[in-house]
XYZ file of C-alpha atoms in Angstrom:
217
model
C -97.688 -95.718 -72.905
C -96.419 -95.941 -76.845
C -93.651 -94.086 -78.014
C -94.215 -92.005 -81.003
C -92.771 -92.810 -84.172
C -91.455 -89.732 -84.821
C -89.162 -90.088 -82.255
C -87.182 -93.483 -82.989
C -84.455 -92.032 -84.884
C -83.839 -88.965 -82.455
C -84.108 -91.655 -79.176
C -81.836 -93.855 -81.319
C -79.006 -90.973 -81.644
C -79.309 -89.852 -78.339
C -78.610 -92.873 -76.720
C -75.400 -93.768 -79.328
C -74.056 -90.464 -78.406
C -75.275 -90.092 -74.510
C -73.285 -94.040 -74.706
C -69.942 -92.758 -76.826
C -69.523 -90.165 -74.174
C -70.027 -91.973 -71.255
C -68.183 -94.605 -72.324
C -65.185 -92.360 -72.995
C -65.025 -90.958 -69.522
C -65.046 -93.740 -67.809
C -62.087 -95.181 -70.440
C -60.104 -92.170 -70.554
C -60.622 -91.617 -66.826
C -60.081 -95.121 -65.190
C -58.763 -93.040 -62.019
C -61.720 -91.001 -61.210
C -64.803 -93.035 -60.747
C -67.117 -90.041 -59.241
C -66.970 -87.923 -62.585
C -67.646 -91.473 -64.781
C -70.342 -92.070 -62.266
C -71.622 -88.495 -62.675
C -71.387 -88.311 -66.223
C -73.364 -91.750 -66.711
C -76.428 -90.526 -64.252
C -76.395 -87.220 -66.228
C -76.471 -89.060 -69.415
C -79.358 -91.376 -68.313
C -81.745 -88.659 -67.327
C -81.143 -86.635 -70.620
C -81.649 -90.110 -72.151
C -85.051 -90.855 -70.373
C -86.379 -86.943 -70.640
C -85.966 -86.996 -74.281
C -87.938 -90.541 -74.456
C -90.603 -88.360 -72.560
C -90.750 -86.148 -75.804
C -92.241 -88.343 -77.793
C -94.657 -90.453 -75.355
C -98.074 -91.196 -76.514
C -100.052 -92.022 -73.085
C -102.772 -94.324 -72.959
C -106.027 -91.991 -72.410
C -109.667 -92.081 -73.146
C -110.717 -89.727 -75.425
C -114.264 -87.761 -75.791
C -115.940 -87.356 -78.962
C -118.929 -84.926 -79.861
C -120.353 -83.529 -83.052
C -120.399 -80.405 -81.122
C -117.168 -80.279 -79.076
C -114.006 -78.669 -80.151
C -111.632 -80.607 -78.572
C -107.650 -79.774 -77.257
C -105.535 -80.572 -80.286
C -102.851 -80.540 -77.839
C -101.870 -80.872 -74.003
C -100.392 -77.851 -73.004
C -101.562 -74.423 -71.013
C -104.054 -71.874 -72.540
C -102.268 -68.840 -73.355
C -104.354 -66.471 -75.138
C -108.591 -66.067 -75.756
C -109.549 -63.529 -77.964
C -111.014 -61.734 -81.050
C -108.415 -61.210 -83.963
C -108.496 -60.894 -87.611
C -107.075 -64.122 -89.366
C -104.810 -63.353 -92.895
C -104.559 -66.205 -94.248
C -107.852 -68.296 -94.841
C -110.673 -66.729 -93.131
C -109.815 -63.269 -93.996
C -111.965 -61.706 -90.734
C -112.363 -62.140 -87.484
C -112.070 -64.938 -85.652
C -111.693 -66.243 -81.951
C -108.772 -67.288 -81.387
C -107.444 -69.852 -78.223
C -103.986 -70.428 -78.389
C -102.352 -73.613 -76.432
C -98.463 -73.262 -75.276
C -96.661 -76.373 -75.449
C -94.023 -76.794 -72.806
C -90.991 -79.514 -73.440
C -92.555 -81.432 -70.748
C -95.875 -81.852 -72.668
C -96.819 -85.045 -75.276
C -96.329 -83.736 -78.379
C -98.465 -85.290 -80.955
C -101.565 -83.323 -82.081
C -104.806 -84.090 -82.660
C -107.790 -83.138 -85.024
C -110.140 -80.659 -82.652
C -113.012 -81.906 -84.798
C -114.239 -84.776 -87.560
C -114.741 -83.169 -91.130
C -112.955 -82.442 -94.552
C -109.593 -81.034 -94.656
C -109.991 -77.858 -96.698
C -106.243 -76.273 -96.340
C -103.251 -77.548 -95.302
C -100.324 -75.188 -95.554
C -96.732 -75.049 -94.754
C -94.539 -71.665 -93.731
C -91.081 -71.547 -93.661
C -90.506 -68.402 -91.060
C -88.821 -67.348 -87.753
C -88.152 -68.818 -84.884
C -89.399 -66.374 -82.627
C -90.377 -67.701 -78.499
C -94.022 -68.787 -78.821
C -95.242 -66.879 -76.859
C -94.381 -63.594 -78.868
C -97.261 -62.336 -80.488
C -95.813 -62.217 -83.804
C -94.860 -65.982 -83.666
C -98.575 -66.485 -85.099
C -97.680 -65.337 -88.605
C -93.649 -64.881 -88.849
C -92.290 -68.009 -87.518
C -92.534 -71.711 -88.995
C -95.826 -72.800 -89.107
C -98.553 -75.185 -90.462
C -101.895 -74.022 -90.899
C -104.964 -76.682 -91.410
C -108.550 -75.664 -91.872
C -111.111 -78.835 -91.348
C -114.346 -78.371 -91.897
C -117.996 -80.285 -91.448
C -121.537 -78.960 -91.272
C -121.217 -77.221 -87.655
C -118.293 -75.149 -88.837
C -115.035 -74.820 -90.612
C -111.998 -74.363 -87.669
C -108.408 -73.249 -88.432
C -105.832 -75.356 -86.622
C -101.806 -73.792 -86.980
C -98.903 -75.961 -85.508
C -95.990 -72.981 -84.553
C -93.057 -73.088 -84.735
C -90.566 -71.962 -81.548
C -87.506 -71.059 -80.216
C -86.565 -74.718 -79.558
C -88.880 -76.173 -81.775
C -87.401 -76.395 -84.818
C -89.603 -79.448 -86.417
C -93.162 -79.830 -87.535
C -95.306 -82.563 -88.797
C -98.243 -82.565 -90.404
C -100.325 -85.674 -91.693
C -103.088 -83.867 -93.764
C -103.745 -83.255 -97.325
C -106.415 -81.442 -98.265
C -109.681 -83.433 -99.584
C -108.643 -86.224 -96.628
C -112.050 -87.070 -94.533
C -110.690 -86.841 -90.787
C -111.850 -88.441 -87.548
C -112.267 -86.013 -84.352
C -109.280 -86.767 -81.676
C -106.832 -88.589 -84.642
C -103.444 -87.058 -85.400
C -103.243 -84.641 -86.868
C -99.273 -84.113 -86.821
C -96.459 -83.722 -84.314
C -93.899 -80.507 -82.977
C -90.780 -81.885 -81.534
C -89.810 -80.179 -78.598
C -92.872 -77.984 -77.945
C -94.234 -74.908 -78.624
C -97.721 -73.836 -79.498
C -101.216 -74.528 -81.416
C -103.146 -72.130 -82.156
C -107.333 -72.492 -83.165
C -109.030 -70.112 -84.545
C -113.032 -70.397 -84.325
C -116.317 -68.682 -85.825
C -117.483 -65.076 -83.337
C -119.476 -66.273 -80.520
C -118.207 -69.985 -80.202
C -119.111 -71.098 -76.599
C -115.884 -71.461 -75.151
C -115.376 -74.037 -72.332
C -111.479 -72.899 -70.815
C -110.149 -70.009 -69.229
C -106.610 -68.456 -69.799
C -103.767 -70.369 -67.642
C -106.149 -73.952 -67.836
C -103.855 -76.602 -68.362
C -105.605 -78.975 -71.403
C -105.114 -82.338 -72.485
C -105.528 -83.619 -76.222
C -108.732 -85.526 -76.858
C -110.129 -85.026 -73.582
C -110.088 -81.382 -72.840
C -113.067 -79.568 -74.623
C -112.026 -76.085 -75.631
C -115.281 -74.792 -76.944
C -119.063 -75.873 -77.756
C -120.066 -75.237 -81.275
């Protein structure tokens, strides 16, 4: 298991400041052992579940011309037809992925191809799972597309996740199952693929990036 890059500065100030305080208990409390004990053990598993934010795990990944893969881990949430507003401009399918806190964070490219779009929105910070979160909070939308089909990839924004990263320019060639950015914290990735894409999860499925194949072009 790596650890993201991302996620060196964050892991760096929460262990000065987890540190600081425990420190200062157990200084300004020489006399009461049990709460500097407490307050250390507290500190180190806050310490060691925010490491677990930004863990890349060692994993094989699958690769197919005609695979969408899962850009993210994380638990399908929503499969079905909707109208997309800002690139497509009709219907699409849409499978959206929920990204708890306790999920790796980086994302992945679903599929190999040119990067057509790649847009930032400054918006809301609505829970992710509202259905308005789609198109009114922060968000990141990426279209990549090759000779099977052009797919629509949007990092969201949520009510804890307040940071998104994106790696793609438009023009950039891109490799099926690379990174394609990261969302500190969680919250959710929506695709959005042609009418009548095979697709290959149910609502509820729990998916994993790079290995999970979401649909069959």
């Amino acid at each position: 298991m790596k650890i993201h890059r991302e996620g060196l500065a964050s892991i760096l100030i929460a262990f000065v400041v987890l540190a600081l305080i425990s420190g200062a208990v157990i200084y300004f409390l020489p006399g009461m052992p049990l709460v500097g004990n407490i307050v250390a053990a507290f500190s180190l598993v806050l310490f060691l579940f925010i490491v677990s934010f930004f863990r890349i795990p060692a994993r094989e990944m699958k690769l197919g011309e005609n695979l969408v893969m899962a850009p993210c881990d994380g638990k399908v949430v929503v499969i079905e037809e909707t109208y997309e507003p800002e690139y497509f401009k009709d219907k699409r399918l849409q499978v959206s992925i929920f990204m708890s806190p306790a999920n790796v964070h980086v994302n992945r490219n679903p599929i190999s191809g040119e990067v057509k779009l790649s847009q930032y929105h400054s918006g809301k910070y609505l829970v992710a799972w509202h259905p308005k979160s789609s198109t009114e909070n922060e968000r990141h939308t990426v279209v990549i597309g090759n000779g099977k089909a052009d797919i629509l990839v949007r990092q969201i924004a949520g009510a804890l996740a307040r940071r998104i990263v994106n790696y793609l320019k438009p023009g950039m060639q891109v490799s099926q199952n690379e990174e394609l950015g990261f969302i500190k914290f969680g919250s959710r990735v929506d695709l959005y693929l042609p009418i009548g894409t095979k697709v290959d999860v149910q609502l509820e499925q729990v998916v994993r990036s790079g290995q999970t194949v979401i649909a069959t072009l």
